[in-house]
Amino acid sequence: ADAVCILVVTGRGRWPDLRRRSAAASVVAVVFLIGLAGGSSRADAAPAAADSASDDARILAAALETRLGYILTGDRETDARSQAGLAGLSRVLSARTAFAPAAPFGLDPETDALVFYPLIYWPMVAGQKPLSDGALAKIDRYMKNGGTILFDTRDQLTRFNSYRGNAGAVSGPGQQTLRQILGALDVPPLMPVPPEHVITKSFYLLQGFPGRYVGGQLWIEAAAAETGDNVNSERVSGLIVGSADWAAAWAIDEAGRPALPLEPGGARQRELAFRVGVNFVMYALTGNYKADQVHVPTLLERLGQ
């Protein structure tokens, strides 16, 4: 409910139009209930009905409670780290902001709907299985209609300088996987995050974006002024690209304690990593709302007159 209020107050209806989302959630709920009622009279289809009901329940939960998502890579250790990382970040969001996300969901882009998630974390894994054309089209639609994917190469070996390939570039395994994925998508031009970009002040004031690692470059969609596309002047970037291994920094164990060490380490680095995560989520939810606040003094002055 808090997330919905954020979207309504900002008037930006992110990921995608809020009214369409609410209507879709209602339709899903009705279909789900009808499916349960009808399934009880067909004993011969009980196993299939049970699987369908389970899928419908997951869709309903995603539609009715805002949560973060992460892409399932097929690597158990990586997927467990993503789950623990987003659980830790969700706990911090609940404690420090008006947004209290439900438990994060792991997503298979081949079968799962992406539209319900304002921010999806996607860690790069070497040798990741190629996606089908249908899954790639779904990811394209998600990013072009208000969703944001955080691509994390997790290697931080070199600067991310050419996702389409550069014969002279030395890259880690995560960057190689990233190039393959982004090369198959309709990705707009990217640029390093400017020092005064809204993502640096969407909740906390940031001067960097540390995760498990410190340093490295963060990339987003190029500004409208640089691309000449005025249509996207208010658009939140559909993708954020970095290499800091954020999920590892956010990860907590069952007791709520940090699960993994940082490099170089320290409580301050972990705190900053959580602040980075909060800013990512607030940016995905509220868009350029923080940037608009620079006009508040002028508006108040005019009201006083």
Short mmCIF file of N, CA and C in Angstrom, two decimals, residues 129-194:
data_model
loop_
_atom_site.label_atom_id
_atom_site.label_comp_id
_atom_site.label_asym_id
_atom_site.label_seq_id
_atom_site.Cartn_x
_atom_site.Cartn_y
_atom_site.Cartn_z
N LYS A 129 22.73 -19.90 -19.62
CA LYS A 129 21.97 -20.45 -20.74
C LYS A 129 21.30 -19.33 -21.53
N PRO A 130 21.43 -19.35 -22.86
CA PRO A 130 20.79 -18.31 -23.69
C PRO A 130 19.27 -18.33 -23.52
N LEU A 131 18.67 -17.17 -23.62
CA LEU A 131 17.22 -17.05 -23.48
C LEU A 131 16.55 -17.20 -24.84
N SER A 132 15.31 -17.63 -24.80
CA SER A 132 14.53 -17.76 -26.02
C SER A 132 14.14 -16.38 -26.54
N ASP A 133 13.71 -16.32 -27.79
CA ASP A 133 13.26 -15.04 -28.36
C ASP A 133 12.07 -14.48 -27.57
N GLY A 134 11.20 -15.38 -27.10
CA GLY A 134 10.04 -14.93 -26.33
C GLY A 134 10.44 -14.28 -25.02
N ALA A 135 11.42 -14.87 -24.33
CA ALA A 135 11.89 -14.30 -23.06
C ALA A 135 12.59 -12.97 -23.29
N LEU A 136 13.38 -12.88 -24.35
CA LEU A 136 14.06 -11.62 -24.67
C LEU A 136 13.06 -10.52 -24.98
N ALA A 137 12.01 -10.87 -25.72
CA ALA A 137 10.96 -9.88 -26.03
C ALA A 137 10.26 -9.43 -24.76
N LYS A 138 10.04 -10.35 -23.82
CA LYS A 138 9.40 -9.99 -22.55
C LYS A 138 10.27 -9.02 -21.75
N ILE A 139 11.58 -9.27 -21.74
CA ILE A 139 12.51 -8.38 -21.02
C ILE A 139 12.54 -7.01 -21.67
N ASP A 140 12.55 -6.98 -23.01
CA ASP A 140 12.52 -5.70 -23.73
C ASP A 140 11.28 -4.89 -23.37
N ARG A 141 10.13 -5.57 -23.37
CA ARG A 141 8.88 -4.87 -23.04
C ARG A 141 8.91 -4.34 -21.62
N TYR A 142 9.44 -5.14 -20.71
CA TYR A 142 9.51 -4.73 -19.31
C TYR A 142 10.32 -3.44 -19.15
N MET A 143 11.50 -3.38 -19.77
CA MET A 143 12.37 -2.22 -19.62
C MET A 143 11.82 -1.00 -20.35
N LYS A 144 11.09 -1.21 -21.43
CA LYS A 144 10.56 -0.08 -22.21
C LYS A 144 9.25 0.46 -21.64
N ASN A 145 8.64 -0.29 -20.72
CA ASN A 145 7.35 0.13 -20.17
C ASN A 145 7.42 0.44 -18.68
N GLY A 146 8.58 0.87 -18.21
CA GLY A 146 8.68 1.37 -16.85
C GLY A 146 9.44 0.53 -15.87
N GLY A 147 9.77 -0.72 -16.21
CA GLY A 147 10.53 -1.55 -15.29
C GLY A 147 12.02 -1.27 -15.36
N THR A 148 12.74 -1.56 -14.29
CA THR A 148 14.19 -1.34 -14.25
C THR A 148 14.88 -2.63 -13.84
N ILE A 149 15.90 -3.02 -14.60
CA ILE A 149 16.72 -4.19 -14.29
C ILE A 149 18.10 -3.73 -13.87
N LEU A 150 18.56 -4.23 -12.73
CA LEU A 150 19.91 -3.96 -12.25
C LEU A 150 20.81 -5.11 -12.68
N PHE A 151 21.61 -4.89 -13.71
CA PHE A 151 22.55 -5.89 -14.19
C PHE A 151 23.85 -5.77 -13.40
N ASP A 152 24.26 -6.86 -12.77
CA ASP A 152 25.45 -6.85 -11.91
C ASP A 152 26.43 -7.90 -12.42
N THR A 153 27.55 -7.46 -13.02
CA THR A 153 28.53 -8.42 -13.52
C THR A 153 29.32 -9.06 -12.39
N ARG A 154 29.40 -8.40 -11.24
CA ARG A 154 29.98 -8.94 -10.01
C ARG A 154 31.48 -9.18 -10.10
N ASP A 155 32.13 -8.74 -11.16
CA ASP A 155 33.56 -9.03 -11.30
C ASP A 155 34.45 -7.81 -11.05
N GLN A 156 34.01 -6.66 -11.49
CA GLN A 156 34.73 -5.41 -11.31
C GLN A 156 36.22 -5.54 -11.68
N LEU A 157 36.48 -6.23 -12.76
CA LEU A 157 37.86 -6.39 -13.22
C LEU A 157 38.30 -5.21 -14.09
N THR A 158 37.37 -4.75 -14.91
CA THR A 158 37.68 -3.62 -15.78
C THR A 158 36.47 -2.70 -15.82
N ARG A 159 36.64 -1.54 -16.42
CA ARG A 159 35.50 -0.66 -16.63
C ARG A 159 34.58 -1.27 -17.67
N PHE A 160 33.29 -1.13 -17.45
CA PHE A 160 32.31 -1.57 -18.45
C PHE A 160 32.33 -0.54 -19.57
N ASN A 161 32.93 -0.91 -20.73
CA ASN A 161 33.10 0.10 -21.76
C ASN A 161 32.52 -0.27 -23.11
N SER A 162 32.15 -1.51 -23.31
CA SER A 162 31.60 -1.85 -24.62
C SER A 162 30.85 -3.16 -24.52
N TYR A 163 29.56 -3.11 -24.21
CA TYR A 163 28.79 -4.33 -24.06
C TYR A 163 28.58 -5.04 -25.38
N ARG A 164 28.78 -4.33 -26.51
CA ARG A 164 28.62 -4.97 -27.81
C ARG A 164 29.92 -5.58 -28.32
N GLY A 165 30.95 -5.46 -27.50
CA GLY A 165 32.20 -6.12 -27.87
C GLY A 165 33.27 -5.12 -28.27
N ASN A 166 34.47 -5.35 -27.79
CA ASN A 166 35.60 -4.49 -28.11
C ASN A 166 36.84 -5.38 -28.12
N ALA A 167 37.46 -5.47 -29.28
CA ALA A 167 38.58 -6.40 -29.44
C ALA A 167 39.72 -6.09 -28.49
N GLY A 168 39.87 -4.82 -28.10
CA GLY A 168 40.97 -4.45 -27.24
C GLY A 168 40.63 -4.47 -25.76
N ALA A 169 39.40 -4.78 -25.43
CA ALA A 169 38.97 -4.72 -24.03
C ALA A 169 39.23 -6.04 -23.32
N VAL A 170 39.66 -5.94 -22.07
CA VAL A 170 39.82 -7.11 -21.22
C VAL A 170 38.64 -7.14 -20.28
N SER A 171 37.92 -8.24 -20.26
CA SER A 171 36.70 -8.28 -19.45
C SER A 171 36.65 -9.56 -18.64
N GLY A 172 35.90 -9.49 -17.54
CA GLY A 172 35.69 -10.66 -16.71
C GLY A 172 34.57 -11.52 -17.25
N PRO A 173 34.35 -12.69 -16.66
CA PRO A 173 33.29 -13.58 -17.14
C PRO A 173 31.91 -12.97 -17.03
N GLY A 174 31.68 -12.16 -16.00
CA GLY A 174 30.38 -11.51 -15.87
C GLY A 174 30.12 -10.53 -16.99
N GLN A 175 31.15 -9.79 -17.38
CA GLN A 175 31.00 -8.83 -18.47
C GLN A 175 30.77 -9.53 -19.80
N GLN A 176 31.41 -10.67 -19.99
CA GLN A 176 31.20 -11.43 -21.22
C GLN A 176 29.75 -11.90 -21.32
N THR A 177 29.21 -12.39 -20.22
CA THR A 177 27.80 -12.80 -20.21
C THR A 177 26.90 -11.61 -20.46
N LEU A 178 27.22 -10.48 -19.85
CA LEU A 178 26.42 -9.27 -20.03
C LEU A 178 26.39 -8.85 -21.49
N ARG A 179 27.53 -8.89 -22.16
CA ARG A 179 27.57 -8.51 -23.57
C ARG A 179 26.65 -9.41 -24.40
N GLN A 180 26.66 -10.69 -24.10
CA GLN A 180 25.82 -11.62 -24.85
C GLN A 180 24.34 -11.31 -24.65
N ILE A 181 23.97 -11.02 -23.41
CA ILE A 181 22.56 -10.74 -23.10
C ILE A 181 22.12 -9.41 -23.72
N LEU A 182 22.88 -8.36 -23.46
CA LEU A 182 22.49 -7.05 -23.96
C LEU A 182 22.59 -6.97 -25.48
N GLY A 183 23.50 -7.74 -26.06
CA GLY A 183 23.62 -7.75 -27.50
C GLY A 183 22.39 -8.33 -28.18
N ALA A 184 21.62 -9.14 -27.44
CA ALA A 184 20.40 -9.73 -28.00
C ALA A 184 19.16 -8.89 -27.71
N LEU A 185 19.33 -7.81 -26.94
CA LEU A 185 18.21 -6.94 -26.59
C LEU A 185 18.29 -5.62 -27.35
N ASP A 186 17.18 -4.92 -27.38
CA ASP A 186 17.13 -3.60 -28.02
C ASP A 186 17.49 -2.56 -26.96
N VAL A 187 18.80 -2.42 -26.70
CA VAL A 187 19.28 -1.56 -25.62
C VAL A 187 19.66 -0.19 -26.18
N PRO A 188 19.18 0.89 -25.56
CA PRO A 188 19.56 2.24 -26.01
C PRO A 188 20.99 2.56 -25.61
N PRO A 189 21.53 3.67 -26.10
CA PRO A 189 22.89 4.08 -25.69
C PRO A 189 22.98 4.25 -24.18
N LEU A 190 24.14 3.91 -23.63
CA LEU A 190 24.37 4.02 -22.20
C LEU A 190 25.39 5.11 -21.91
N MET A 191 25.36 5.59 -20.66
CA MET A 191 26.34 6.59 -20.23
C MET A 191 26.64 6.38 -18.75
N PRO A 192 27.83 6.79 -18.28
CA PRO A 192 28.11 6.75 -16.85
C PRO A 192 27.15 7.67 -16.10
N VAL A 193 26.81 7.30 -14.88
CA VAL A 193 25.91 8.13 -14.07
C VAL A 193 26.59 9.46 -13.75
N PRO A 194 25.99 10.59 -14.13
CA PRO A 194 26.59 11.89 -13.81
C PRO A 194 26.57 12.14 -12.30
#
